[in-house]
Amino acid sequence: MGKIDAKNLNLFYGDNHALKDVNISLQANSISALIGPSGCGKSTFLKTLNRMNDLIDSVKITGEVRLDGENIYDPKVDTTVLRKRVGMVFQQPNPFPMSIYDNIAYGPRIHGIKNKHELDKIVEESLRGAAIFDEVKDRLKKSALGLSGGQQQRLCIARALAVYPEVLLMDEPTSALDPVSTSKIEDLMEDLKKNYTIVIVTHNMQQAARVSDYTAFFLVGEIVEFDTTDNIFSAPTDKRTEDYISGRFG
Ligand SMILES: Nc1ncnc2c1ncn2[C@@H]1O[C@H](COP(=O)(O)OP(=O)(O)OP(=O)(O)O)[C@@H](O)[C@H]1O
């Protein structure tokens, strides 16, 4: 059993069958990369892992996604609790228009933490966890919108960490960033996987090869191949995987 197991997972946007019988087991304390051409269902699959697709009216989902063995699509599941356990970082850094401190304290406050001392501790721990504390410690009360793009993205990672998640979903987290910020986030991911299960969508093959332990290759809604990143990049078993990673299509 993995930290997350998808079983016969299908997703339809109206008539569009966007995920076709996806079966995959994602291991704890590892980074799994989702790769594949545009429109093949990577983001859709990522969003099924914390039920973000529930927010779209036309969506129909069959099959299961198990988190620690329990189906997150069971009607009894509280999606607020689920999304606390399975946090998400988006492509564009999206800090709230408030102070750096309040960005991080936002989630914990919603979950009922009011004590200032406790919040101070969470804010510092989360910023340290996202390797940005030293850069912002003297301006915690200043607006988060004054940070650079790379700093904003690390702030968003810190914000995700502040509610003590178990899984971090990252949808192309570095595609809007310069190479230096990208490299900082990649180093950070390596560090974070000691404590979290990370799933990342990336268009960047080099990034998938650099940071991930496992790679899933998606094509028109199906997983063609899922294996260790070493195997996917050095000895793929499916010709379509080989063609994609060698740049013959996509
Ligand atoms: N909100 C939505 N409503 C309807 N169809 C959608 C929606 N989001 C995605 N789709 C469709 O589902 C399919 C998969 O899209 P998805 O965004 O998951 O692909 P992707 O692999 O992440 O693509 P990209 O690499 O371009 O981000 C596409 O056909 C897309 O048009």
Coordinates of C-alpha atoms in Angstrom, one line a residue, residues 84 117 169:
K84 CA -5.5 20.1 5.4
H117 CA 2.8 32.5 20.9
L169 CA 0.7 18.6 -4.5

